Coordinates of C-alpha atoms in Angstrom, one line a residue:
C8 CA 1.2 25.3 -27.4
L9 CA -0.3 22.2 -28.9
V10 CA -3.0 22.8 -31.4
N11 CA -6.3 23.6 -29.7
C12 CA -4.7 23.2 -26.3
S13 CA -6.3 24.7 -23.2
I14 CA -4.7 25.3 -19.8
I15 CA -6.6 26.3 -16.6
I16 CA -5.0 26.8 -13.1
D17 CA -7.7 26.8 -10.4
N18 CA -6.3 27.8 -7.0
D19 CA -9.7 28.4 -5.3
S20 CA -11.7 25.2 -5.4
L21 CA -9.6 23.1 -3.0
V22 CA -8.2 24.0 0.4
D23 CA -5.1 21.7 0.2
A24 CA -4.2 21.6 -3.5
T25 CA -4.0 23.6 -6.7
I26 CA -5.9 22.2 -9.7
V27 CA -4.1 22.2 -13.1
K28 CA -6.3 21.3 -16.1
V29 CA -4.8 20.6 -19.5
G30 CA -6.9 19.8 -22.5
S31 CA -5.8 19.0 -26.0
A32 CA -6.4 16.8 -29.0
N33 CA -5.7 13.2 -28.0
E34 CA -2.4 12.0 -29.4
Y35 CA 0.2 9.4 -28.4
G36 CA 2.5 10.6 -25.7
I37 CA 0.7 13.8 -24.7
L38 CA 0.0 12.6 -21.1
L39 CA 3.7 11.9 -20.5
E40 CA 4.6 15.3 -21.9
V41 CA 2.3 17.0 -19.5
I42 CA 3.6 15.0 -16.5
Q43 CA 7.2 15.8 -17.5
V44 CA 6.4 19.5 -17.5
L45 CA 4.8 19.3 -14.0
M46 CA 8.0 17.4 -12.8
D47 CA 10.2 20.2 -14.2
L48 CA 8.2 22.6 -12.0
N49 CA 8.9 20.4 -8.9
L50 CA 5.2 19.9 -8.4
V51 CA 3.8 16.9 -6.5
I52 CA 0.8 15.2 -8.0
S53 CA -1.6 14.0 -5.2
K54 CA -4.5 13.1 -7.5
A55 CA -5.2 13.0 -11.2
Y56 CA -8.1 12.3 -13.4
I57 CA -7.5 11.5 -17.1
T58 CA -10.3 11.2 -19.6
S59 CA -10.6 11.0 -23.4
D60 CA -13.9 11.8 -25.1
G61 CA -13.6 11.1 -28.8
G62 CA -10.5 12.9 -30.0
W63 CA -10.3 15.3 -27.0
F64 CA -8.1 14.6 -24.0
M65 CA -8.5 16.3 -20.6
D66 CA -5.9 15.9 -17.7
V67 CA -6.9 17.2 -14.3
F68 CA -4.1 17.2 -11.7
N69 CA -4.3 18.2 -8.0
V70 CA -0.8 19.5 -7.2
T71 CA 1.2 20.8 -4.3
D72 CA 4.7 22.0 -3.7
K73 CA 7.3 19.7 -2.3
E74 CA 6.2 20.6 1.3
G75 CA 2.7 19.5 0.5
M76 CA 1.2 23.0 0.4
K77 CA -1.0 24.4 -2.3
L78 CA 0.5 27.2 -4.5
K79 CA -0.1 30.7 -3.1
D80 CA 2.1 33.2 -4.9
K81 CA 0.0 34.6 -7.8
A82 CA 3.1 35.6 -9.8
A83 CA 4.5 32.1 -9.4
I84 CA 1.2 30.6 -10.6
A85 CA 1.3 32.9 -13.7
E86 CA 4.9 31.8 -14.4
I87 CA 3.8 28.1 -14.1
E88 CA 1.0 28.6 -16.5
G89 CA 3.3 30.3 -19.0
Y90 CA 5.9 27.6 -18.6
I91 CA 3.3 24.9 -19.3
R92 CA 2.1 26.7 -22.4
K93 CA 5.7 27.2 -23.7
S94 CA 6.9 23.6 -22.9
L95 CA 4.0 21.8 -24.5
G96 CA 4.9 23.4 -27.8
A97 CA 8.1 21.4 -28.0
D98 CA 8.5 17.7 -28.8
S99 CA 10.3 16.3 -25.8
R100 CA 10.1 12.7 -26.7
Y101 CA 13.3 10.6 -27.4
M102 CA 13.7 7.9 -29.9
P103 CA 15.4 4.8 -28.5
A104 CA 19.1 4.4 -29.2
K105 CA 20.2 1.3 -31.0
R106 CA 21.4 -1.4 -28.6
R107 CA 25.1 -2.2 -28.8
S108 CA 25.8 0.9 -30.8
V109 CA 28.8 3.0 -29.9
G110 CA 29.1 6.8 -30.0
V111 CA 29.4 10.1 -28.2
A112 CA 27.1 13.0 -29.0
A113 CA 28.4 16.6 -28.6
S114 CA 26.6 19.9 -28.1
T115 CA 28.6 23.1 -28.0
D116 CA 29.4 22.9 -24.3
H117 CA 29.5 19.2 -23.4
N118 CA 29.4 15.6 -24.7
V119 CA 26.6 13.2 -23.7
I120 CA 27.6 9.6 -23.1
E121 CA 25.2 6.7 -22.6
L122 CA 26.4 3.5 -21.0
T123 CA 24.7 0.1 -20.5
G124 CA 26.1 -3.2 -19.3
S125 CA 26.4 -5.6 -16.4
D126 CA 26.8 -4.0 -13.0
R127 CA 29.6 -4.9 -10.7
P128 CA 31.4 -3.4 -7.6
G129 CA 33.7 -0.6 -8.5
L130 CA 32.4 0.0 -12.0
L131 CA 31.6 3.7 -11.4
S132 CA 35.1 4.3 -10.1
E133 CA 36.6 2.5 -13.2
V134 CA 34.5 4.6 -15.6
S135 CA 35.6 7.8 -13.8
A136 CA 39.2 6.7 -13.9
V137 CA 39.1 6.1 -17.6
L138 CA 37.5 9.5 -18.3
A139 CA 40.0 11.2 -16.1
S140 CA 42.9 9.5 -17.9
L141 CA 41.5 10.8 -21.2
K142 CA 41.3 14.3 -19.7
C143 CA 37.5 14.4 -19.6
N144 CA 35.7 16.3 -16.8
V145 CA 32.4 14.7 -15.6
V146 CA 30.0 17.6 -15.2
S147 CA 27.0 15.4 -14.2
A148 CA 25.8 11.8 -14.4
E149 CA 22.7 9.9 -13.6
I150 CA 23.1 6.2 -13.0
W151 CA 20.5 3.5 -12.4
T152 CA 21.2 -0.2 -11.4
H153 CA 18.5 -2.9 -11.4
N154 CA 18.6 -6.7 -11.8
T155 CA 22.4 -6.7 -12.2
R156 CA 22.2 -4.2 -15.1
V157 CA 23.5 -0.6 -15.1
A158 CA 22.6 2.4 -17.2
A159 CA 24.2 5.8 -17.1
V160 CA 23.8 9.1 -18.9
M161 CA 26.9 11.3 -18.4
R162 CA 27.8 14.8 -19.5
V163 CA 31.5 15.4 -19.9
T164 CA 33.7 18.3 -21.1
D165 CA 37.3 18.6 -22.2
E166 CA 39.5 19.2 -19.1
D167 CA 41.4 22.1 -20.7
T168 CA 38.7 24.0 -22.6
M169 CA 35.7 23.1 -20.4
L170 CA 33.7 22.6 -23.7
A171 CA 32.8 19.6 -25.7
V172 CA 35.4 17.2 -27.0
T173 CA 35.5 17.6 -30.8
D174 CA 38.6 15.8 -31.9
T175 CA 37.4 12.7 -33.7
V176 CA 40.5 10.6 -32.9
R177 CA 40.0 11.3 -29.2
L178 CA 36.3 10.6 -29.3
E179 CA 37.0 7.2 -30.9
M180 CA 39.5 6.5 -28.1
I181 CA 36.8 7.3 -25.5
K182 CA 34.3 5.0 -27.1
E183 CA 36.9 2.2 -27.4
R184 CA 38.1 2.4 -23.8
L185 CA 34.7 2.6 -22.2
S186 CA 33.2 -0.1 -24.4
Y187 CA 36.0 -2.4 -23.4
L188 CA 35.6 -1.6 -19.8
L189 CA 31.9 -2.2 -19.8
R190 CA 32.3 -5.7 -21.3
G191 CA 34.3 -6.7 -18.2
N192 CA 34.3 -10.4 -17.4
N193 CA 30.7 -11.0 -18.6
L194 CA 30.4 -11.1 -22.4
S195 CA 27.2 -13.1 -22.4
R196 CA 24.8 -10.2 -21.8
G197 CA 26.8 -7.6 -23.7
A198 CA 27.4 -3.9 -23.1
A199 CA 27.0 -0.8 -25.1
M200 CA 28.0 2.8 -25.2
A201 CA 25.6 4.8 -27.3
E202 CA 24.9 8.1 -28.9
A203 CA 22.7 10.5 -26.9
S204 CA 21.1 13.9 -27.4
G205 CA 19.2 16.4 -25.3
T206 CA 20.0 18.1 -22.0
S207 CA 17.0 18.2 -19.7
A208 CA 16.9 16.2 -16.5
T209 CA 13.4 14.9 -17.2
N210 CA 14.3 13.5 -20.5
T211 CA 17.4 12.0 -19.0
E212 CA 15.2 10.0 -16.7
R213 CA 13.0 8.9 -19.5
R214 CA 16.1 7.9 -21.5
L215 CA 17.3 5.8 -18.5
H216 CA 14.0 3.9 -18.5
Q217 CA 14.3 3.2 -22.2
M218 CA 17.9 2.1 -21.8
M219 CA 17.2 -0.3 -18.9
L220 CA 14.1 -1.7 -20.8
S221 CA 16.1 -2.2 -24.0
D222 CA 19.0 -3.9 -22.1
G223 CA 16.7 -6.5 -20.4
D224 CA 16.6 -5.4 -16.8
T225 CA 13.0 -6.8 -16.7
E226 CA 14.3 -10.3 -17.3
E227 CA 14.2 -12.7 -14.4
F228 CA 17.6 -13.0 -12.7
H229 CA 18.3 -16.2 -10.7
G230 CA 21.2 -14.9 -8.6
H231 CA 21.1 -13.0 -5.3
V232 CA 18.9 -9.9 -5.5
P233 CA 18.1 -8.0 -2.3
A234 CA 14.5 -8.4 -1.4
Q235 CA 12.3 -5.3 -1.7
P236 CA 10.5 -4.4 1.5
Q237 CA 7.2 -3.8 -0.3
R238 CA 6.8 -5.1 -3.9
P239 CA 4.4 -3.3 -6.2
N240 CA 1.1 -5.0 -6.9
V241 CA 0.4 -4.7 -10.6
T242 CA -2.6 -6.3 -12.3
V243 CA -4.0 -6.3 -15.8
R244 CA -7.5 -7.3 -16.9
N245 CA -9.5 -6.7 -20.1
W246 CA -12.8 -4.8 -20.1
K247 CA -14.2 -6.5 -23.1
D248 CA -17.4 -4.4 -23.4
K249 CA -15.3 -1.3 -24.0
D250 CA -12.2 -2.9 -25.6
Y251 CA -9.8 -1.5 -23.0
S252 CA -7.1 -3.2 -20.9
V253 CA -7.3 -2.0 -17.3
V254 CA -3.9 -1.7 -15.6
T255 CA -4.1 -1.3 -11.8
I256 CA -1.1 -0.4 -9.6
R257 CA -0.9 -0.4 -5.8
C258 CA 2.4 0.3 -4.2
K259 CA 4.2 2.6 -1.8
D260 CA 4.1 6.2 -2.9
R261 CA 7.3 8.1 -3.8
P262 CA 8.3 11.1 -5.9
K263 CA 8.0 10.7 -9.7
L264 CA 6.1 7.5 -9.4
L265 CA 3.4 8.6 -11.9
F266 CA 6.1 9.7 -14.4
D267 CA 7.7 6.3 -14.2
T268 CA 4.6 4.3 -14.8
V269 CA 3.2 6.5 -17.6
C270 CA 6.7 6.6 -19.2
T271 CA 6.7 2.8 -19.2
L272 CA 3.2 2.5 -20.7
T273 CA 4.2 5.1 -23.4
D274 CA 7.4 3.3 -24.3
L275 CA 5.5 0.0 -24.6
R276 CA 3.3 1.8 -27.1
Y277 CA 0.1 2.0 -25.1
V278 CA -2.3 5.0 -25.2
V279 CA -4.0 6.0 -21.9
Y280 CA -7.6 6.9 -22.5
H281 CA -8.8 7.2 -18.9
A282 CA -7.0 7.1 -15.6
N283 CA -7.6 7.6 -11.9
I284 CA -4.6 8.5 -9.7
D285 CA -4.6 8.8 -5.9
A286 CA -1.7 9.1 -3.5
S287 CA -2.4 9.4 0.2
N288 CA -1.0 8.1 3.5
N289 CA 2.2 7.1 1.7
Q290 CA 0.3 4.7 -0.6
A291 CA -0.4 5.1 -4.3
Y292 CA -3.3 3.8 -6.4
Q293 CA -3.1 4.1 -10.1
E294 CA -5.7 2.8 -12.6
F295 CA -5.2 3.2 -16.4
Y296 CA -7.6 2.3 -19.2
V297 CA -5.3 1.7 -22.2
R298 CA -5.1 0.4 -25.7
H299 CA -2.1 -0.4 -27.9
V300 CA -1.4 2.3 -30.5
N301 CA -2.9 0.0 -33.0
G302 CA -6.3 0.4 -31.2
S303 CA -6.4 -3.1 -29.6
P304 CA -6.4 -4.2 -25.9
M305 CA -3.9 -6.8 -24.7
N306 CA -4.8 -10.0 -26.5
T307 CA -2.3 -12.5 -25.2
E308 CA -1.2 -13.7 -21.8
A309 CA 2.4 -13.0 -22.8
E310 CA 1.6 -9.4 -23.6
R311 CA -0.2 -9.0 -20.2
L312 CA 2.7 -10.5 -18.3
R313 CA 5.3 -8.3 -20.1
V314 CA 3.4 -5.1 -19.1
I315 CA 3.2 -6.3 -15.5
Q316 CA 6.9 -7.1 -15.4
C317 CA 7.9 -3.8 -17.1
L318 CA 5.8 -1.8 -14.7
E319 CA 7.2 -3.6 -11.7
S320 CA 10.8 -2.9 -12.9
A321 CA 10.0 0.8 -13.6
I322 CA 8.7 1.2 -10.0
E323 CA 11.7 -0.5 -8.5
R324 CA 14.5 1.0 -10.6
R325 CA 14.5 4.4 -8.9
V326 CA 15.4 2.7 -5.6
S327 CA 18.9 2.3 -7.1
E328 CA 19.3 5.8 -8.6
V329 CA 22.5 7.7 -8.2
T330 CA 23.1 11.3 -9.2
I331 CA 26.5 12.8 -9.4
H332 CA 27.3 16.6 -9.7
E333 CA 30.8 17.9 -9.9
L334 CA 31.7 20.4 -7.3
I335 CA 35.3 21.3 -8.3
K336 CA 37.6 20.4 -11.1
G337 CA 39.2 17.0 -10.6
N338 CA 37.9 13.9 -8.8
F339 CA 35.9 15.5 -6.0
A340 CA 32.2 15.0 -6.4
R341 CA 29.0 14.8 -4.5
I342 CA 27.1 11.5 -4.8
I343 CA 23.5 11.2 -3.8
F344 CA 21.7 7.8 -3.4
L345 CA 17.9 8.1 -3.7

């Protein structure tokens, strides 16, 4: 576990939720790591209180299972506590990949491919066809589209060996074919196929946020974009007496919302010192007291507007999420729109 980390699971104080308390030395990114672990455990966060007193950080989460029930099985609770302790000992953070770089990363059993570019009808089918022609089997893929941009993290194997592709000539061919395909008819905004690493679903989602942010999906697009039924309300103000910027979010609640907003603040290099999170009646309220990693609040209007824009995009991206899992060898797959 992290140095001087404490974990307490209280299943007695509340009738409708289990309380998970995690305390540790306050360091950049620790809040996101804790939320990632709770996501891995399929826990739903209904309320959260975050506070930092000097160098000590305390996270208090009210959690339920996916059916909205508090945790009851003592053995399962013990396993959850053990998993949290084990997971927080590893550094799960990703470093952003370089934009417009080209590459394929291999583990022993699969290759991980990252793709970014302009979205267009039929792009997924074209990518799948190229991989199939190169005798690559798509094991899984997660794809997000937002503001005419697309980002994908795909895991592929060799069709014959069912292991990672290792032949360098063949890997270069995969890079070349996919990079050419992604450029399509729109060269002005560019496209990229980049190196990737890591295998966990949680980190894949963080990586997709980073890829979309790096590729400019927060930029204003003046074409036809379907209207959102309920746009998020994001405000930022400075609390000058305490040198904090206060970020407030009001929007429709949905799974993984807290992960998406904290992920964005972390990737924008902000540290959360205090927070109040509440999700009830299908509505979410999130309030964060933040400073940049350099210790300062948001000092310019441009900085404030960028944070608002990036948080709005992070909240909306998951509306266009696609997950693909291969069921049998070949082209038959299950596609889930979330």
